[in-house]
Coordinates of C-alpha atoms in Angstrom, one line a residue:
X1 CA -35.4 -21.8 30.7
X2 CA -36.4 -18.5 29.3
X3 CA -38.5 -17.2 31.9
X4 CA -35.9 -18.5 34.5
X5 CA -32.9 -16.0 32.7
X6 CA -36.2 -13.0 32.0
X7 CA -36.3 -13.4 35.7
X8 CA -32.6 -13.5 36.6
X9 CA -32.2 -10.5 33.9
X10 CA -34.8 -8.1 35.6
X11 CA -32.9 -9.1 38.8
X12 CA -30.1 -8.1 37.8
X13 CA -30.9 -4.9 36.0
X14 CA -32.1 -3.4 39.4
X15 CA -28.9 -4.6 40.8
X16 CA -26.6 -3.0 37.8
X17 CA -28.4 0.5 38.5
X18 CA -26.9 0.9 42.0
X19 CA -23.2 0.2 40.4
X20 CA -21.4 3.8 41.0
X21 CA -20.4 6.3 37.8
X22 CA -17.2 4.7 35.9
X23 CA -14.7 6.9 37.1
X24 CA -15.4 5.4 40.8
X25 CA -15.7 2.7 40.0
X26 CA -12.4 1.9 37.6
X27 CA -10.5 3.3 40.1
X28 CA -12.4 1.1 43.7
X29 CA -11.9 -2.2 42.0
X30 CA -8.3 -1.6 41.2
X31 CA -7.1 0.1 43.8
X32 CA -9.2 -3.4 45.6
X33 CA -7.3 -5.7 43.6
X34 CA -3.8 -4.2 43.0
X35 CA -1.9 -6.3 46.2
X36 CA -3.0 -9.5 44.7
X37 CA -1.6 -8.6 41.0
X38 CA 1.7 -10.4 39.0
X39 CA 4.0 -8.2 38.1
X40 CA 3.0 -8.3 34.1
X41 CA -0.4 -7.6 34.9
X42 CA 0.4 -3.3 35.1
X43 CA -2.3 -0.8 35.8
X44 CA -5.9 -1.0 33.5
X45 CA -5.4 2.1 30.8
X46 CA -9.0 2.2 29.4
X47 CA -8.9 1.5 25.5
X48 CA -8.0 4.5 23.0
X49 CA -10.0 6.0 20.7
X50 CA -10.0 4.1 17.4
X51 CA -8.2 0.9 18.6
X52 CA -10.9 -1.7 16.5
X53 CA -10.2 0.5 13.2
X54 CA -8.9 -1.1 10.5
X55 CA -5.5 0.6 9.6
X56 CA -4.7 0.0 6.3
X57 CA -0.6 0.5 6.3
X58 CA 0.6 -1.6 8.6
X59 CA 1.5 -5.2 8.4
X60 CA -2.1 -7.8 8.9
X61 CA -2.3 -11.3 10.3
X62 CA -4.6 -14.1 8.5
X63 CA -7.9 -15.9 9.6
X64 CA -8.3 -19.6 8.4
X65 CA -11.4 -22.1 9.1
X66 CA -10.1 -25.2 10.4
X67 CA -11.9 -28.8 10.3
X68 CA -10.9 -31.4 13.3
X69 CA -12.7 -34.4 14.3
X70 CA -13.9 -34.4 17.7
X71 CA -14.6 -37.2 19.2
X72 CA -16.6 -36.0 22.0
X73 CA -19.5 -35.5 19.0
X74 CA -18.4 -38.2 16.7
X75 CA -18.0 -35.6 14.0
X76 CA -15.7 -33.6 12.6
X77 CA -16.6 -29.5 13.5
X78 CA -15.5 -26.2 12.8
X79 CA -13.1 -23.2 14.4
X80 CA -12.0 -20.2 13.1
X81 CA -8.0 -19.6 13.7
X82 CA -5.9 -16.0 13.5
X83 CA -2.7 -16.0 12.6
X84 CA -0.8 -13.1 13.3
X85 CA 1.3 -10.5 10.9
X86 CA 4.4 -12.5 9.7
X87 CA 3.1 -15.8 10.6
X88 CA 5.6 -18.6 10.0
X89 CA 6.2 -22.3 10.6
X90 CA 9.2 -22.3 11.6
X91 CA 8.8 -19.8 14.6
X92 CA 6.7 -21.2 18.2
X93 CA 3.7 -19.7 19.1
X94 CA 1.8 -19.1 22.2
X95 CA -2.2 -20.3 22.0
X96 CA -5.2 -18.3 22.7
X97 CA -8.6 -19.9 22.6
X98 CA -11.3 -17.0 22.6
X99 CA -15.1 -18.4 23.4
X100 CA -18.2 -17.0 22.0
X101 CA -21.4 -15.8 23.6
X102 CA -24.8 -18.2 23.8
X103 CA -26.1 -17.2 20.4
X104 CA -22.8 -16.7 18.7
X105 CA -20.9 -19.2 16.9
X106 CA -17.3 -19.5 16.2
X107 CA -17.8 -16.7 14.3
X108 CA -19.4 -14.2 16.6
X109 CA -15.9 -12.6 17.8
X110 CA -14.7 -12.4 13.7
X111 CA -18.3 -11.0 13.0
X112 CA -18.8 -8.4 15.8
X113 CA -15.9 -7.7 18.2
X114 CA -13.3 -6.4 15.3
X115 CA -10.7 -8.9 16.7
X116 CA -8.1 -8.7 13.5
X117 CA -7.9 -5.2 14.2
X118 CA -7.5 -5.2 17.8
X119 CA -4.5 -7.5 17.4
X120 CA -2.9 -6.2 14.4
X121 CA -3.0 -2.8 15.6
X122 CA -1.4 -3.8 18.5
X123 CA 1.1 -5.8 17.2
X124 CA 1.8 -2.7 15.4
X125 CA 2.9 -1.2 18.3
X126 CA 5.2 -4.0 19.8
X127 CA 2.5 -4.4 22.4
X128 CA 1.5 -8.4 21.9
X129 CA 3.9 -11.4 22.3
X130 CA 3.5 -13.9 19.2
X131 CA 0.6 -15.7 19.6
X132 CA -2.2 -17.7 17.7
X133 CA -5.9 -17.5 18.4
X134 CA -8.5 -20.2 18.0
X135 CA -12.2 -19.2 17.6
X136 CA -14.2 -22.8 18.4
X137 CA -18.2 -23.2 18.4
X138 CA -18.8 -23.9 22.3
X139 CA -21.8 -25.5 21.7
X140 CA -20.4 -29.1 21.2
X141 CA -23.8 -31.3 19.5
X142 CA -24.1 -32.7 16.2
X143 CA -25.8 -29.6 14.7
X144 CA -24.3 -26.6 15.9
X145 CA -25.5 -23.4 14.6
X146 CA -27.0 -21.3 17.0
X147 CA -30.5 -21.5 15.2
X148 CA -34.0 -22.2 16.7
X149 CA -34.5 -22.0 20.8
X150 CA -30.7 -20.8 21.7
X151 CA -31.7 -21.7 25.2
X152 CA -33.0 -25.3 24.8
X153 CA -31.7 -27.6 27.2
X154 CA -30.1 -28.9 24.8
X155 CA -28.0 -26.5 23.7
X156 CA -27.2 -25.3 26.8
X157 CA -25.8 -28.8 27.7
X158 CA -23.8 -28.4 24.5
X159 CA -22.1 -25.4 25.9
X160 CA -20.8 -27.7 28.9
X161 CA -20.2 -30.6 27.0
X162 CA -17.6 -28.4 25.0
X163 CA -15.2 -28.5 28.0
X164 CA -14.2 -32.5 26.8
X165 CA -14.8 -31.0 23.0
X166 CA -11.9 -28.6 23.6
X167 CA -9.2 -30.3 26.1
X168 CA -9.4 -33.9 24.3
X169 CA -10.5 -32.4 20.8
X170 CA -9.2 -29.2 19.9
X171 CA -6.4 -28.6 21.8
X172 CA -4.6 -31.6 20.3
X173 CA -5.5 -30.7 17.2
X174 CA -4.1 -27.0 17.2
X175 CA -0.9 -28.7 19.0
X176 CA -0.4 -31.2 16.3
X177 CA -1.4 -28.6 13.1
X178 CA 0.1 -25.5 14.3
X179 CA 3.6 -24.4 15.5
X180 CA 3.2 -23.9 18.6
X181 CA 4.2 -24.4 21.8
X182 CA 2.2 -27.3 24.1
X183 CA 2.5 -26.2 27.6
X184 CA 0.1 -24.4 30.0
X185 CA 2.6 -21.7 30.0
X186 CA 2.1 -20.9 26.7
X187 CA -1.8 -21.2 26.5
X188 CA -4.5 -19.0 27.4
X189 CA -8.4 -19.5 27.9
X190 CA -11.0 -16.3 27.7
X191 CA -14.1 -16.0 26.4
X192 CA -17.2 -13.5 26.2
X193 CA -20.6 -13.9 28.4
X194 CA -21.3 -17.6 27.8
X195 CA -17.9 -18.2 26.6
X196 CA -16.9 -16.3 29.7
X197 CA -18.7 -18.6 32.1
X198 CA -16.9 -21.5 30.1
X199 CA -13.5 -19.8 30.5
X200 CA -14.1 -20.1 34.3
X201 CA -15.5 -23.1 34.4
X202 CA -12.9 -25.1 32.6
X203 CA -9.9 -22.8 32.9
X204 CA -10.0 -23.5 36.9
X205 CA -10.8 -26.9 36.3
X206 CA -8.1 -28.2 33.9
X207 CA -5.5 -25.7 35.9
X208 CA -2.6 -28.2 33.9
X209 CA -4.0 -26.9 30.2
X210 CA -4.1 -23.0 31.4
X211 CA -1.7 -20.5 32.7
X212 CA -3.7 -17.3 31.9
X213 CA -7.8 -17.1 32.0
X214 CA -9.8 -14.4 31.5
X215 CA -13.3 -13.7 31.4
X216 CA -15.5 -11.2 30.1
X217 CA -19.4 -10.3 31.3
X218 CA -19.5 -14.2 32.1
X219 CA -23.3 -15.2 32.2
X220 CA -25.1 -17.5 34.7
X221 CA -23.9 -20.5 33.7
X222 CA -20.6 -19.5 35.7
X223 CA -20.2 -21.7 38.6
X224 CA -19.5 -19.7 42.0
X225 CA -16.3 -19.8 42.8
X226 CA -16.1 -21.9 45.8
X227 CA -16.9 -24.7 43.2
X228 CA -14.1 -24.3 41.1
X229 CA -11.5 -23.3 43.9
X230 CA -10.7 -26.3 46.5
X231 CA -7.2 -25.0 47.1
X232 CA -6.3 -21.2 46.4
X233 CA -3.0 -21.7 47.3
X234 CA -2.5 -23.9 44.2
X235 CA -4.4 -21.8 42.2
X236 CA -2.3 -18.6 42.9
X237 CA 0.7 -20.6 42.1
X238 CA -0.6 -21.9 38.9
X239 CA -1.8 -18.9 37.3
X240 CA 0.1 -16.1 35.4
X241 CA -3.1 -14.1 35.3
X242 CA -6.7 -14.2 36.0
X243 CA -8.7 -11.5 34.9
X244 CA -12.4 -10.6 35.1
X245 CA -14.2 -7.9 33.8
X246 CA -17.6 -6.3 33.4
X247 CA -19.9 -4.0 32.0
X248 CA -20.7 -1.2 35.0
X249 CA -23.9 -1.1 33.1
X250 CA -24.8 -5.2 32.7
X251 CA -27.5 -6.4 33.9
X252 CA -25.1 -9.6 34.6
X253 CA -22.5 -8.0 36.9
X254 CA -23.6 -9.8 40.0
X255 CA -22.1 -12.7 38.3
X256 CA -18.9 -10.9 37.9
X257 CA -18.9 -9.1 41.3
X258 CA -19.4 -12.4 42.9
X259 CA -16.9 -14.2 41.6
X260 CA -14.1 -11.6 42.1
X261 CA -15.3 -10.7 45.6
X262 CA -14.8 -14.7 46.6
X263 CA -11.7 -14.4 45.0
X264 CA -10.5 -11.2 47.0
X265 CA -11.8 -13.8 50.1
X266 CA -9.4 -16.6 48.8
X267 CA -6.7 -14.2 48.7
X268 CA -6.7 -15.8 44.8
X269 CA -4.5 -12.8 42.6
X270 CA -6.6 -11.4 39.7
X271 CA -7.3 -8.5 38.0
X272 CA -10.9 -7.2 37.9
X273 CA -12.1 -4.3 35.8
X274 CA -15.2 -2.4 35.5
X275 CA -15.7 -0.9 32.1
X276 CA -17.6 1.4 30.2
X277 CA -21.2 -0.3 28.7
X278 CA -23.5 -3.5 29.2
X279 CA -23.7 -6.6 27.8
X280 CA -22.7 -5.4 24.5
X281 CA -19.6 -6.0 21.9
X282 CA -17.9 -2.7 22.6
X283 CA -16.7 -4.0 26.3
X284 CA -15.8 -7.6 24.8
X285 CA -13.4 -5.7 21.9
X286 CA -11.9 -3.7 25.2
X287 CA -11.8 -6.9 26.8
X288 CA -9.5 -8.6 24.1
X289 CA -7.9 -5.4 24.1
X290 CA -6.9 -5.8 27.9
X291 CA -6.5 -9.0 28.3
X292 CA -4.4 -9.9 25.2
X293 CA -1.4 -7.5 26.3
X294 CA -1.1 -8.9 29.8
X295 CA -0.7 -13.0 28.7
X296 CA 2.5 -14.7 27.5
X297 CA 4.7 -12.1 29.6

């Protein structure tokens, strides 16, 4: 498995140094992209300065560790949940799960991407409808810390089996614990390499749980599109927003590139951004950042 991804990697790396300078690029994939968007969607303003910093006089949400039993392990497992400034249970919110990356945990986002920040400084600004987020572990086994060979077979099973883990485990859980609302409408799926690959995979698979998906850097364990699309039609009248976006600099944007240039074949509406870095945190946070405005609207 680990000489199979070194050898995907190095392929990829050759193909990430032909990618164009940002400022061409930004401005091809939108301009590529812009028929096909919803109205909410708006144009991709790249992150400010100083949007992860912690700013200590406004008003800050809470983050929680929950415990639910899932019964696709047979044990009860962890997630991480955000609740936002002024949290209360007597208001309805809207539900975003946000996936991890292969050697992350549900902790990796909290740990790394500076998502508190991100979302309290935006609600700051009026710029986020009300909205919960759940940080799961995608790797659904009986021991589930990424320790050891993060790439065992195993493991990388776990990361599929998570799909039953989250719609028949989680989700009920967060709907029956939380105050918020049940509908697709009202919940969103995105995730970061791994977890992005995931958001694809199940988000166009379980088209009645989602109305908003978006994925970030997603890895190889992304299924083409042609697999998870059978009728674009439906798909494009399902969806509030897809979005996709990448790295210019990631040795993994093949996988991205694919997908949204079968989608642009479909005629499937989505948003696709090319952003500033690699396979590194700083494009997840501006991800998040991106993403998080455009859902719920």
């Amino acid at each position: 498995m680990k000489k199979t991804l070194s050898r995907i990697l190095s392929l990829a790396l050759v193909t990430a140094l032909m990618v164009p300078t940002m400022s061409y690029a930004a401005s091809q994939t939108q301009n590529q992209s812009s028929s096909a968007l919803t109205a909410t969607s708006g144009p991709v303003i790249p992150a400010p300065q100083g949007y992860t910093n912690y700013r200590p006089n406004i008003p800050h949400g809470n983050v929680q560790q929950i415990s639910y039993y899932s019964s696709t392990v047979g044990k009860s497992r962890n997630a991480m949940v955000y609740t936002p400034p002024g949290y209360s249970t007597s208001k309805t919110y809207n539900v975003l799960y946000l996936l991890h990356g292969i050697g992350g945990d549900q902790n990796e986002w909290l740990n790394n991407m500076n998502p508190r920040n991100i979302l309290d400084n935006l609600y700051a600004e009026n710029k986020l409808e009300p909205m919960i987020v759940v940080f799961p572990n995608g790797r659904a086994m009986w021991d589930d810390r990424p320790i050891g060979d993060i790439y065992a077979p195993d493991k990388v099973a776990a990361f599929e089996k998570f799909e039953f883990d989250l719609i028949n485990d989680l989700i009920p859980y967060i709907d029956s614990h939380f105050p918020v609302y049940t509908n697709r409408q009202n919940r969103a799926l995105a995730g970061l390499s791994m977890g992005g690959g995931q958001t694809l995979n199940f988000g166009l698979t379980h088209l009645n749980k989602f109305a908003w998906i978006g994925a970030f850097s997603s890895a190889p364990n992304t299924k083409s599109a042609s697999q998870l699309i059978s009728n674009p039609l439906q798909v494009a009248s399902q969806l509030k927003l897809l979005w996709l976006s990448c790295g210019a600099s990631d040795g993994l944007l093949w996988i991205s590139q694919n997908f949204h240039n079968s989608l642009n074949t479909m005629n499937v509406p989505h948003m696709w951004y090319l952003d500033v870095g690699g396979h590194e945190g700083k494009v997840w946070s501006s991800g998040l950042y991106q993403f998080s405005q455009r859902i719920f609207k």
